[in-house]
Coordinates of C-alpha atoms and ligand atoms in Angstrom, one line a residue:
Chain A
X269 CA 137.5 99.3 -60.6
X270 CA 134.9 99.2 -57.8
X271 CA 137.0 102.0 -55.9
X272 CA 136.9 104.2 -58.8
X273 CA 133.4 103.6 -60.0
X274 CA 132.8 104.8 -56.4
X275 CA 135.2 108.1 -56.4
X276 CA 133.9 109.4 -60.0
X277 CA 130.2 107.1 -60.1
X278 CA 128.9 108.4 -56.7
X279 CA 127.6 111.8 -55.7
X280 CA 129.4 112.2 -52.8
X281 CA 133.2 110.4 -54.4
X282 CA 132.6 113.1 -56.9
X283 CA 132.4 116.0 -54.3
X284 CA 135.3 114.7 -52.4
X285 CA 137.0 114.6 -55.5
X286 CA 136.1 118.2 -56.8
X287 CA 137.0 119.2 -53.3
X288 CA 140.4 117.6 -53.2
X289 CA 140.9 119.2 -56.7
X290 CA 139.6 122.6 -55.5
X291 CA 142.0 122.8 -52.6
X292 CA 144.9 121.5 -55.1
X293 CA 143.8 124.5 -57.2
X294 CA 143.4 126.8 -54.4
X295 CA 147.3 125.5 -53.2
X296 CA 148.7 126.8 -56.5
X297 CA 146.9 130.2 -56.6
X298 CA 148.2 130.8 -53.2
X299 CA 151.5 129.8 -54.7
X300 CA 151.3 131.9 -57.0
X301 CA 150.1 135.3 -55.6
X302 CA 153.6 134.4 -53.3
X303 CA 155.6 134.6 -55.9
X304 CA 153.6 137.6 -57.7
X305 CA 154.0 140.0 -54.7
X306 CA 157.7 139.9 -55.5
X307 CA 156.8 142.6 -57.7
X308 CA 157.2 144.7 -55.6
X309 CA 160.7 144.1 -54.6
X310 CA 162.0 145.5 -57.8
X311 CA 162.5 144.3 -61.3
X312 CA 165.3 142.3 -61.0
X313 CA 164.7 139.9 -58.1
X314 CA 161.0 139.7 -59.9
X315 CA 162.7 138.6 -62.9
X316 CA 165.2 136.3 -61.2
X317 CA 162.2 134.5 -59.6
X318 CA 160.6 133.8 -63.2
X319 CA 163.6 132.7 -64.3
X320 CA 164.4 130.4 -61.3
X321 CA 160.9 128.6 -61.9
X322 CA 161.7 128.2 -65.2
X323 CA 164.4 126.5 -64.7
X324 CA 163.0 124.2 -62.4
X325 CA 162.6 121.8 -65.7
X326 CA 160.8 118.1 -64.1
X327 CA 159.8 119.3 -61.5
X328 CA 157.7 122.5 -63.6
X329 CA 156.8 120.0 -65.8
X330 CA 155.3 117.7 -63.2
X331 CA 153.8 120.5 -61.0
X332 CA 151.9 121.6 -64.6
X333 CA 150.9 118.2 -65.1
X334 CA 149.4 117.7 -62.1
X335 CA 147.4 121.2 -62.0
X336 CA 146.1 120.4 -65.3
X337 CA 145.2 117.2 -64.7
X338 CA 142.9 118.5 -61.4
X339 CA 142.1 121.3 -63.4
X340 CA 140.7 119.0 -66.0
X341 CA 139.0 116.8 -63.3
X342 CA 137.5 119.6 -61.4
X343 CA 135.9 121.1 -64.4
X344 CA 134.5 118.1 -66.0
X345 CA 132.9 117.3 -62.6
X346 CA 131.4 121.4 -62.2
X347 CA 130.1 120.6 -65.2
X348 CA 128.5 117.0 -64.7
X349 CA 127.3 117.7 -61.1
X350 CA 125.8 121.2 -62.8
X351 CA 124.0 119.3 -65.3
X352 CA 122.5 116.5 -62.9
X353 CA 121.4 119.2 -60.3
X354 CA 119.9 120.9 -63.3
X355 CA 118.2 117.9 -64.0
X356 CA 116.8 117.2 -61.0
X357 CA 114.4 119.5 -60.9
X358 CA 112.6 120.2 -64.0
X359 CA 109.7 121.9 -63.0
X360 CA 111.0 125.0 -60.9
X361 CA 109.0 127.1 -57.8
X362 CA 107.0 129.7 -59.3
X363 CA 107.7 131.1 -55.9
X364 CA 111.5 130.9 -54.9
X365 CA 113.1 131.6 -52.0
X366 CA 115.8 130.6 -50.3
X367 CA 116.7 130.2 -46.4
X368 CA 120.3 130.4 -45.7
X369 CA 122.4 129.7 -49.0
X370 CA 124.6 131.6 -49.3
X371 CA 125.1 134.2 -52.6
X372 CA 128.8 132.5 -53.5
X373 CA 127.6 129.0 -53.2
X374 CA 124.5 129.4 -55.4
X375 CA 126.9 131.1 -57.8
X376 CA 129.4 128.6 -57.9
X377 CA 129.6 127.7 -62.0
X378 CA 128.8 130.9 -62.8
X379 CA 132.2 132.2 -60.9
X380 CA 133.6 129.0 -62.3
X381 CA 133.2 129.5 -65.8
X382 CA 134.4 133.2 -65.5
X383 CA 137.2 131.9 -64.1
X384 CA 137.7 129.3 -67.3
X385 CA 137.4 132.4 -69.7
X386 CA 139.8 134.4 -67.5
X387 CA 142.3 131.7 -67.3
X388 CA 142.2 131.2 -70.8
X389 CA 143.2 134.7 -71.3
X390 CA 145.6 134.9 -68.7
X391 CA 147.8 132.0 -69.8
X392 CA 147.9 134.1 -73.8
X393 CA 148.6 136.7 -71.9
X394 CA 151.8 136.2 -69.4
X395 CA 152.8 132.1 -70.5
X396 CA 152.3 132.6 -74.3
X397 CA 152.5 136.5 -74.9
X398 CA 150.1 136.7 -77.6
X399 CA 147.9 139.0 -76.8
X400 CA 149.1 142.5 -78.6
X401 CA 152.7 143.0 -80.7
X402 CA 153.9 145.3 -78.0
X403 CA 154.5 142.5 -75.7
X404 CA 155.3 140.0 -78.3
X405 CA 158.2 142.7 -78.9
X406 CA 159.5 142.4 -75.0
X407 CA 162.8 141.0 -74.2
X408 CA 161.5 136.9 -73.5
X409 CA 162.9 136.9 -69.9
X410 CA 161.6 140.5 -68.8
X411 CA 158.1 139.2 -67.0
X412 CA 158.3 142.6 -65.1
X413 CA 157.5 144.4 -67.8
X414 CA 154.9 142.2 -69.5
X415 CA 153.0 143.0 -66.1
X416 CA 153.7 146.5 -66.3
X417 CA 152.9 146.9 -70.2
X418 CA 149.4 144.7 -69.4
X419 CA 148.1 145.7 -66.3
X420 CA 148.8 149.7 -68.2
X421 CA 145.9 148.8 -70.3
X422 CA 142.9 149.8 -68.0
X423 CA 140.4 147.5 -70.0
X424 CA 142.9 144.6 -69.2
X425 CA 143.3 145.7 -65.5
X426 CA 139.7 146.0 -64.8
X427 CA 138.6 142.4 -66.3
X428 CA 141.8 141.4 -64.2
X429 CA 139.8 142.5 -60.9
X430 CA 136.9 141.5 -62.2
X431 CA 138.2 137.3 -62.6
X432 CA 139.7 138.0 -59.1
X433 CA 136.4 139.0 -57.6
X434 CA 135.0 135.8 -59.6
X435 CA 137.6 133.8 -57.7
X436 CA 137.6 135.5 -54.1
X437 CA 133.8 134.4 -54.6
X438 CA 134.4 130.8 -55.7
X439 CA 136.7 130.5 -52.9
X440 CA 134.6 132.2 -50.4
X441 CA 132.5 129.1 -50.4
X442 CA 134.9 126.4 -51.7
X443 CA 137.3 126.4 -48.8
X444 CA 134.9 126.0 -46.2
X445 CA 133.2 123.6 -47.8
X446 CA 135.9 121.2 -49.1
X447 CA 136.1 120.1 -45.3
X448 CA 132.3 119.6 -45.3
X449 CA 132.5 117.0 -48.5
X450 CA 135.9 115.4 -46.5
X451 CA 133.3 114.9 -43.8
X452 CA 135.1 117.3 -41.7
X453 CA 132.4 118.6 -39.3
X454 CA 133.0 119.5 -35.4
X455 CA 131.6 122.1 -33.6
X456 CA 135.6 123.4 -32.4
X457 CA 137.0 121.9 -36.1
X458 CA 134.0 124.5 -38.0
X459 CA 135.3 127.6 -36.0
X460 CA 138.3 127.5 -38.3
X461 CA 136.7 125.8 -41.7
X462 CA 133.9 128.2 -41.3
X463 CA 136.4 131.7 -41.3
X464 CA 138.8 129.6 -43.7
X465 CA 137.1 130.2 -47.2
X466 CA 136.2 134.1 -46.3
X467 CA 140.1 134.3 -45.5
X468 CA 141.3 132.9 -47.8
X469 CA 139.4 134.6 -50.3
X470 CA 140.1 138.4 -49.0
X471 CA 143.8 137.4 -48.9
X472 CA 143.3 136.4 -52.7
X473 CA 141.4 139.0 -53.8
X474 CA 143.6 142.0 -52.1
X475 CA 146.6 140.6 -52.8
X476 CA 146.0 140.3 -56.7
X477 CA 144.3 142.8 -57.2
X478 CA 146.6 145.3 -55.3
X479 CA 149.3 144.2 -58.2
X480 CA 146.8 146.1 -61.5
X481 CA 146.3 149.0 -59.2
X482 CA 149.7 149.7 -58.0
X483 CA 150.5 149.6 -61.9
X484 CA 147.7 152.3 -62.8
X485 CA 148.6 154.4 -59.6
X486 CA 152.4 154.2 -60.9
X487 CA 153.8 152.7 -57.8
X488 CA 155.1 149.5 -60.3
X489 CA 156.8 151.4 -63.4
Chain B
X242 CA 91.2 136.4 -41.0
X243 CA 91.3 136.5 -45.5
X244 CA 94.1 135.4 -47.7
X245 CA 94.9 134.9 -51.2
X246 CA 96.1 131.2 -52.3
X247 CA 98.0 130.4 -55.1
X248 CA 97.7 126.7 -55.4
X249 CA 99.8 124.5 -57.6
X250 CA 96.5 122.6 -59.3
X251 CA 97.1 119.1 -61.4
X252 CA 94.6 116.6 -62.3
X253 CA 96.9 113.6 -62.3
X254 CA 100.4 112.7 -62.8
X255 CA 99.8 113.3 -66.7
X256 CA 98.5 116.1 -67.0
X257 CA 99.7 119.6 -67.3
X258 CA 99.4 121.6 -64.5
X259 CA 99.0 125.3 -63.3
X260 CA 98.8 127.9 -60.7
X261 CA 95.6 128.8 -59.4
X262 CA 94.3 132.3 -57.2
X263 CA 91.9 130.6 -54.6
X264 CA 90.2 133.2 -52.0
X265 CA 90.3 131.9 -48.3
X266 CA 87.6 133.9 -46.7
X267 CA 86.9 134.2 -42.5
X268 CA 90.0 131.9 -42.1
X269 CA 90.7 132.0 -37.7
X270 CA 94.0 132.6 -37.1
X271 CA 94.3 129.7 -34.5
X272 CA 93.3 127.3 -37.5
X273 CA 96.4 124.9 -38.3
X274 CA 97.6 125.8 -42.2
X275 CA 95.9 122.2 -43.0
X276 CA 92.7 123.5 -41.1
X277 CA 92.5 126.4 -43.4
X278 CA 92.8 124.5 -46.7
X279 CA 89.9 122.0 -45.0
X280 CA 87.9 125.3 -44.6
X281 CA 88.8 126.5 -48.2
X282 CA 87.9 122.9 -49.7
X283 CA 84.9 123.1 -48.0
X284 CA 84.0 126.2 -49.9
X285 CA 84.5 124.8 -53.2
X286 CA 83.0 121.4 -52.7
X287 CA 80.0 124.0 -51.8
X288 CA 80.1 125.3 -55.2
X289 CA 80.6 122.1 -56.9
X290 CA 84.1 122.5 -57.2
X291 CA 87.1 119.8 -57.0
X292 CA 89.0 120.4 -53.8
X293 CA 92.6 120.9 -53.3
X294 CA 94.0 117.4 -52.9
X295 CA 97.2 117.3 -50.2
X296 CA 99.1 115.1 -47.5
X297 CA 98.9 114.5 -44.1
X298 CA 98.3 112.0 -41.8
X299 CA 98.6 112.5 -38.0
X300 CA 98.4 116.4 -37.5
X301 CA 100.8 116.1 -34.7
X302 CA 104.3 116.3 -36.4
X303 CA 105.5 113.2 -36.4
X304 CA 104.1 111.1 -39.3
X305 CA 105.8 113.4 -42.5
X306 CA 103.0 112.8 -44.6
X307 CA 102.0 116.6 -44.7
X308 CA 104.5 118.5 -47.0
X309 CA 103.6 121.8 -49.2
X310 CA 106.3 124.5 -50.2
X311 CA 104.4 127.8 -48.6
X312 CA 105.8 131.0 -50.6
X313 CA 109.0 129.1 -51.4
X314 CA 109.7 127.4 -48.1
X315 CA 109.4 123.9 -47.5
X316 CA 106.7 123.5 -44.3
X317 CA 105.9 127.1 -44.3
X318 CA 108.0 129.9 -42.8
X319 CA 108.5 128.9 -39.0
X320 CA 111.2 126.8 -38.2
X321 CA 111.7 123.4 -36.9
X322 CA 107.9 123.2 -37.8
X323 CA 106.0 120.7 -40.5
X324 CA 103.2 121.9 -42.0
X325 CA 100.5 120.5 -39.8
X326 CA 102.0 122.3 -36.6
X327 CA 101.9 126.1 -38.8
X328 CA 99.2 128.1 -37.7
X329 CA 97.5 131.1 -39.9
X330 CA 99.0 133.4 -37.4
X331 CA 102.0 133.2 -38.8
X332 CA 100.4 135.2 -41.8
X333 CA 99.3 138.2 -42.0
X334 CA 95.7 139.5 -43.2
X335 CA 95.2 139.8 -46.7
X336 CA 98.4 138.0 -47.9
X337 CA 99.0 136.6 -50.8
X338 CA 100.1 132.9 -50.2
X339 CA 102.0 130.3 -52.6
X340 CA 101.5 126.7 -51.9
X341 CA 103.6 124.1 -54.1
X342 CA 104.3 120.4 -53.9
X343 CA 107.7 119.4 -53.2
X344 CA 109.7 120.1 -56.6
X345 CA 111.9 117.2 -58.0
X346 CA 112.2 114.5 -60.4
X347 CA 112.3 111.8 -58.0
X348 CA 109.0 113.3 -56.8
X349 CA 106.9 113.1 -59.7
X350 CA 103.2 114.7 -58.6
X351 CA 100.1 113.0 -58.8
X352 CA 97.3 115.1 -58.0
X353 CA 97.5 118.8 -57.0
X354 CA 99.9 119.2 -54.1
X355 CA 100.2 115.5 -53.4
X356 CA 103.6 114.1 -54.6
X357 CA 104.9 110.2 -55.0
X358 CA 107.6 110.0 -52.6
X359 CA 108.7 105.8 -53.0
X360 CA 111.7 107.0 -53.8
X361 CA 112.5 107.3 -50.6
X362 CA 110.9 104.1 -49.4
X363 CA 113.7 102.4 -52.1
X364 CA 116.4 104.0 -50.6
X365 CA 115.2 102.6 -46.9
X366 CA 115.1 99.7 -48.1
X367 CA 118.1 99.6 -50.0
X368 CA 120.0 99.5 -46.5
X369 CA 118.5 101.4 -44.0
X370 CA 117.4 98.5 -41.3
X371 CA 119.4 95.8 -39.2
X372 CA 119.1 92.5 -39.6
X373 CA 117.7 90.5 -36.6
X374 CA 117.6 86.9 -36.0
X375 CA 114.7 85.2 -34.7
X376 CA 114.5 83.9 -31.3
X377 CA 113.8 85.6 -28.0
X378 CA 114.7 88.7 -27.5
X379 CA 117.9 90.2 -26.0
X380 CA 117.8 91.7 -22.9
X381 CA 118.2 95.2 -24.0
X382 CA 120.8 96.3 -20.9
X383 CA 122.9 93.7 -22.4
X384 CA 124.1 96.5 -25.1
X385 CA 125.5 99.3 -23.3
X386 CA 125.9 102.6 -25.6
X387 CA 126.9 105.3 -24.4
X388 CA 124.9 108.3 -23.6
X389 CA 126.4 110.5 -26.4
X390 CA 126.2 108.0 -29.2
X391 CA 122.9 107.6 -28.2
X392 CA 122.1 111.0 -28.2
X393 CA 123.7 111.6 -31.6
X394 CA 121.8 108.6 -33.1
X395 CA 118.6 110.1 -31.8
X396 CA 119.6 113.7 -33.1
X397 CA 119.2 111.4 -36.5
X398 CA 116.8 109.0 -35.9
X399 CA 114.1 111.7 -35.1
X400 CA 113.8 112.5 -39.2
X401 CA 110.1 111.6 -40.0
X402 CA 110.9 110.9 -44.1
X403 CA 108.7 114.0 -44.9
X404 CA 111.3 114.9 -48.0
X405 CA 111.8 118.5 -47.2
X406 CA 115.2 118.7 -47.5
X407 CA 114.9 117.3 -51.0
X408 CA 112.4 120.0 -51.9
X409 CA 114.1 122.6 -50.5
X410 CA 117.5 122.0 -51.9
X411 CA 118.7 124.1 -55.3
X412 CA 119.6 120.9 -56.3
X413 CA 116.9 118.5 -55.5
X414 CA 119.0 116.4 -52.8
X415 CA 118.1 114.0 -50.3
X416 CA 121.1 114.0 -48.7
X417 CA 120.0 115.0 -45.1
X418 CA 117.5 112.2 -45.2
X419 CA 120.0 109.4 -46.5
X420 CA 122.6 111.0 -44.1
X421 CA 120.0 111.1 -40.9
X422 CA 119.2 107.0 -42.0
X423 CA 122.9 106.3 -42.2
X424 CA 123.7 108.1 -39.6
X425 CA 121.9 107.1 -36.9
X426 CA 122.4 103.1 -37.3
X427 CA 126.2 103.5 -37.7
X428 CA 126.2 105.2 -34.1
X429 CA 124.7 102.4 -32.4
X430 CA 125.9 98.6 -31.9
X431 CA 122.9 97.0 -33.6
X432 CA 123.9 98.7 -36.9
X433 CA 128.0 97.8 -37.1
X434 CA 127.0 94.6 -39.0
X435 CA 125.9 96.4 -42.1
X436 CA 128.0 99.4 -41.6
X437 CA 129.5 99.7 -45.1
X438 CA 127.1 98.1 -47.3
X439 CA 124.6 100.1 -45.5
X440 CA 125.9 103.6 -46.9
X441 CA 127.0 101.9 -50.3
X442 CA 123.8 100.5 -50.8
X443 CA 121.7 103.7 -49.9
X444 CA 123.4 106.2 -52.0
X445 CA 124.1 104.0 -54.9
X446 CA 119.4 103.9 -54.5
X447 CA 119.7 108.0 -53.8
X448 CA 121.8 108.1 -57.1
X449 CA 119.5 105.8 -58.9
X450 CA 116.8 107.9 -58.2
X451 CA 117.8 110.2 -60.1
X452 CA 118.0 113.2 -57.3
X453 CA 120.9 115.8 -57.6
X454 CA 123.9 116.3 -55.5
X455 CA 124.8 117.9 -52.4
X456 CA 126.6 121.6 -52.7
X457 CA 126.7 122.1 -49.1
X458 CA 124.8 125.2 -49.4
X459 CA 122.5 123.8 -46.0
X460 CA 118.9 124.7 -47.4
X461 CA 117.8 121.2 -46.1
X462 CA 118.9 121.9 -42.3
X463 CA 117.3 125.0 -42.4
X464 CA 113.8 123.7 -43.7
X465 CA 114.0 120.6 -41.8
X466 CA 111.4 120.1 -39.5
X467 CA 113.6 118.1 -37.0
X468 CA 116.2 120.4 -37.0
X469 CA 118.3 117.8 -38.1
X470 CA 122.0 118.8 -38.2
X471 CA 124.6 118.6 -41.8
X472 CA 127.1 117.3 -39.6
X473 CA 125.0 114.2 -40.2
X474 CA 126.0 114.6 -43.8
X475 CA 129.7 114.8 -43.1
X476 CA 129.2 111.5 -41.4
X477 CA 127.8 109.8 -44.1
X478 CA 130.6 111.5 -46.2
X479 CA 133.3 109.9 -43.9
X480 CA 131.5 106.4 -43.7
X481 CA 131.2 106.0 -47.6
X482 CA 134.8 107.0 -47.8
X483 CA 135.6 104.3 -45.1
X484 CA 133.4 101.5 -46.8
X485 CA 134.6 102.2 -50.3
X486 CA 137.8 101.3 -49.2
X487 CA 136.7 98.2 -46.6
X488 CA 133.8 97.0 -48.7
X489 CA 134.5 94.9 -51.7
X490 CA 130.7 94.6 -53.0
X491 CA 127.8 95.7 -51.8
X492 CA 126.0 93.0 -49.5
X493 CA 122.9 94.8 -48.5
X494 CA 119.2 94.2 -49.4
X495 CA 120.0 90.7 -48.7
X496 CA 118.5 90.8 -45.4
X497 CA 119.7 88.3 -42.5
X498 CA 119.5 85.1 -43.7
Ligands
LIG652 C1 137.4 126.0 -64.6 C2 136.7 126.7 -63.9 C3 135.9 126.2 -62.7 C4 134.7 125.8 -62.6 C5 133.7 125.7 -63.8 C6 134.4 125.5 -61.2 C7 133.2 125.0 -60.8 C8 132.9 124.7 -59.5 C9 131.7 124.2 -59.0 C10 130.4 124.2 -59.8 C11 131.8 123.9 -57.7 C12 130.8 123.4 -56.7 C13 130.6 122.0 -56.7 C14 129.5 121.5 -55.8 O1 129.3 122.1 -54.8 O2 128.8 120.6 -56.2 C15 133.2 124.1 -57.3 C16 133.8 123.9 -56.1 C17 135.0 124.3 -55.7 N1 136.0 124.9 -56.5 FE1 135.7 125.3 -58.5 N2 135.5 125.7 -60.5 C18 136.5 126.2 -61.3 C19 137.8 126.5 -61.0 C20 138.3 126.5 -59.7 C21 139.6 127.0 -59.3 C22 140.6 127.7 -60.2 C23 139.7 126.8 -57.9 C24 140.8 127.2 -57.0 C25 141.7 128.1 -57.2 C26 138.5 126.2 -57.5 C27 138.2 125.8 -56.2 C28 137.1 125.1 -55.7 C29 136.9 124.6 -54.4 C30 137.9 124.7 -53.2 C31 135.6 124.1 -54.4 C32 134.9 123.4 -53.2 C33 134.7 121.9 -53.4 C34 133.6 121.5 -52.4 O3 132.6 122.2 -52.2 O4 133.7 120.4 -51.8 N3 137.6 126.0 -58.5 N4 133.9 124.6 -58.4
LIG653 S1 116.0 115.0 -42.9 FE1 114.4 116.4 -42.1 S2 113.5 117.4 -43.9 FE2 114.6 115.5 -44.6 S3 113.1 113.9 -44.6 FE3 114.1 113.8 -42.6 S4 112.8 115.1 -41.3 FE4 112.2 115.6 -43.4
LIG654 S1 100.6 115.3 -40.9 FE1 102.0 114.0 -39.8 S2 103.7 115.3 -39.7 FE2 102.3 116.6 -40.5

């Protein structure tokens, strides 16, 4: 009881907690930009992958569970933490200025909640197929096409790059500072954490967006 | 030397309060920043007026009573400096200047630039001081420590209190100061007795306070006149995590009895 009053009750349990969550997050959208740049081997082994993870059945079902369940966590905290910080200032500088924050980090919720709105969108998109009656009108195991058919749409392809740009953002900051809120600070240990999040984050942002404009350039038909 | 002021002015810790355009006329430029608002204070107790009410205490760095967020930066715009040690040459002629107090919650403001800062004072004494018994003293080469622990304790110890990590943090947090207190006696011998309920204690105070949390953006490191380091803060991080899970309840504030 004590432990977890202290993991969810205490500022810094609750960073450690949205930073364990974070990286838990961050494991699965590496995961999954992985399995996405399949696309470009071809239609069939793209579909073959879907279908293999699919039929993965426990094991999907516990890998989901436990992404929504740190999903769940890491927003709930965003949006506590958000709310105290808030709080804890009520009168604000009439002169502001700031010293060496950095854009991404004092942008965090903002990139957040884009991200909430995107991934809200995404999942009617590809999981459910409900966004328009041409896909709902696709063969159920062709995922190469729904990708093809969406990312066609240029409206749907730019907000695409736009949620990426959101996340490379998010991530940009995130990474590096998850090891911070671990308590993971030494002068040869920050050479890597330091360069992690900015990697991390160009790999993520290049490597899904490359997927919407390889579909509008025709090089995925 | 003139400049412009733009004073944050409140009559007490009820009333509303408001920016004000005071002229600072013939200011030198070797004048400390607190030299200049005694010249400007002069002036308007010359004309009858109420002075601009702010801290300080030694002059010399090392008290952190003086404090004042100067066009948005906590101690002015030099680093590694408090307030008291700023001198007008670090302004240029004619320039408009912005002088706030320290902006949080947990530092509610009582007149002008002048701010309560207890808060603090609860959270030292929540756990931040060994207990002693009474008797003679120990010879003090009886506790060896070695050179780098020491070093890193003193890295921490050298934090005067002044609260301007809190102010100039998005967030309103005092982590830097809680982690610089914490810090510094779980390096050395004298502090291993209280080691976990130390940190327990203190931020369970910082939370009570009702300051924000940490979001590792580093503001406070940069404004900190001490130049003391976040790697402080990670080492508070890893000693809460460590007592959470060694510490059953929290002991301190008991004192050595
Ligand atoms: C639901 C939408 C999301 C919201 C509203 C959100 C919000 C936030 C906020 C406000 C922080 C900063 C916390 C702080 O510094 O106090 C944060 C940190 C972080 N987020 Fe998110 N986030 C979201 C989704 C994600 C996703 C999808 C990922 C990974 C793919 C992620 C990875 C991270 C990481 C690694 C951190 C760093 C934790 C730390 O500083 O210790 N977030 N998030
Ligand atoms: S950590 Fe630095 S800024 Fe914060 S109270 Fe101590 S000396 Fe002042
Ligand atoms: S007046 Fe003592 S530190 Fe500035």
């Amino acid at each position: 009881m004590k432990l977890c009053d202290r993991v969810f009750g205490s500022p810094v349990g609750a960073k450690m907690l949205m930073a364990l969550t974070g990286l838990m997050l961050t494991g699965f959208v590496l995961a999954h930009l992985s399995g996405n740049l399949l696309l470009y081997a071809g239609q069939e082994k793209f579909n073959a992958y879907a279908h293999g993870l699919q039929s993965l059945g426990l094991l999907l079902w516990l890998a989901r569970g436990g992404l929504l369940t740190a999903f769940v966590l890491h927003l709930y905290l965003a949006i506590k933490l958000t709310i105290e910080n808030k709080a804890a200032r009520p009168v604000p500088y009439a002169h502001e200025a700031t010293i060496q924050a950095s854009l991404a980090s004092r942008h965090m919720v903002h990139t957040g909640l884009l991200m909430f709105a995107f991934i809200v969108y995404h999942l009617a998109h590809f999981t459910f197929r409900v966004t328009s009656p041409e896909i709902e009108a696709l063969t159920p195991g062709d995922a190469y096409a729904v990708v093809v058919l969406g990312f066609s749409n240029p409206v749907v392809s730019g907000f695409y790059i736009l949620a990426m740009a959101a996340l490379a953002t998010h991530l940009r900051h995130g990474v590096s500072s998850a090891f911070q809120s671990f308590g993971l600070y030494h002068g040869n240990l920050n050479v890597v954490t330091d360069k992690l999040g900015p990697i991390v984050a160009g790999i993520v942002f290049v490597g899904f967006s490359s997927i919407p404009v390889s579909v509008l350039l025709g090089c995925i038909k | 030397m003139d400049v412009t002021l733009h004073v944050w002015r409140q009559k007490n810790a009820k009333a509303k309060g408001a920016m004000e355009v005071i002229e600072g006329k013939d200011i030198s430029e070797h004048s400390s920043f607190l030299e200049m608002l005694d010249t400007v204070n002069e002036t308007l107790l010359s004309k009858g007026q109420e002075p601009i009410a702010f801290d300080h205490d030694c002059r010399e760095g090392i008290c952190g009573a003086c404090s004042l967020v100067i066009n948005g930066e906590p101690h002015g715009p030099e680093y590694g400096t408090t307030t008291c040690q700023l001198h007008m040459r670090s302004f240029k002629n004619g320039q408009h200047i912005f002088i706030e107090p320290w902006r949080a919650k947990a530092f509610p403001v009582i007149r002008d630039l002048v701010v309560d800062r207890e808060a603090f004072d609860r959270i030292q004494q929540a756990g931040g001081f060994v207990s002693v018994n009474v008797g003679s003293p120990q010879d003090a080469n009886c506790l060896p420590i070695a050179k780098q622990d020491a070093d890193k304790a003193f890295d921490a110890a050298v934090c005067i209190g002044c609260g301007a990590c809190v102010a100039a943090c998005k967030n309103a947090s005092p982590m830097l100061f809680v982690a610089a207190k914490v810090s510094q006696l779980a390096l050395l011998p004298q502090g291993q007795p209280e080691r976990e309920s130390r940190v327990l204690a203190m931020v369970d105070q910082m939370k009570k306070e009702g300051f924000g949390n940490c979001s590792n953006q580093y503001e406070c490191e940069a404004a900190c006149p001490k130049e003391i380091s976040v790697e402080h803060i990670a080492r508070m991080n890893r000693e809460y995590l460590r007592a959470s899970f060694l510490e059953e309840a929290p002991k301190a504030g008991h004192g050595g009895d």
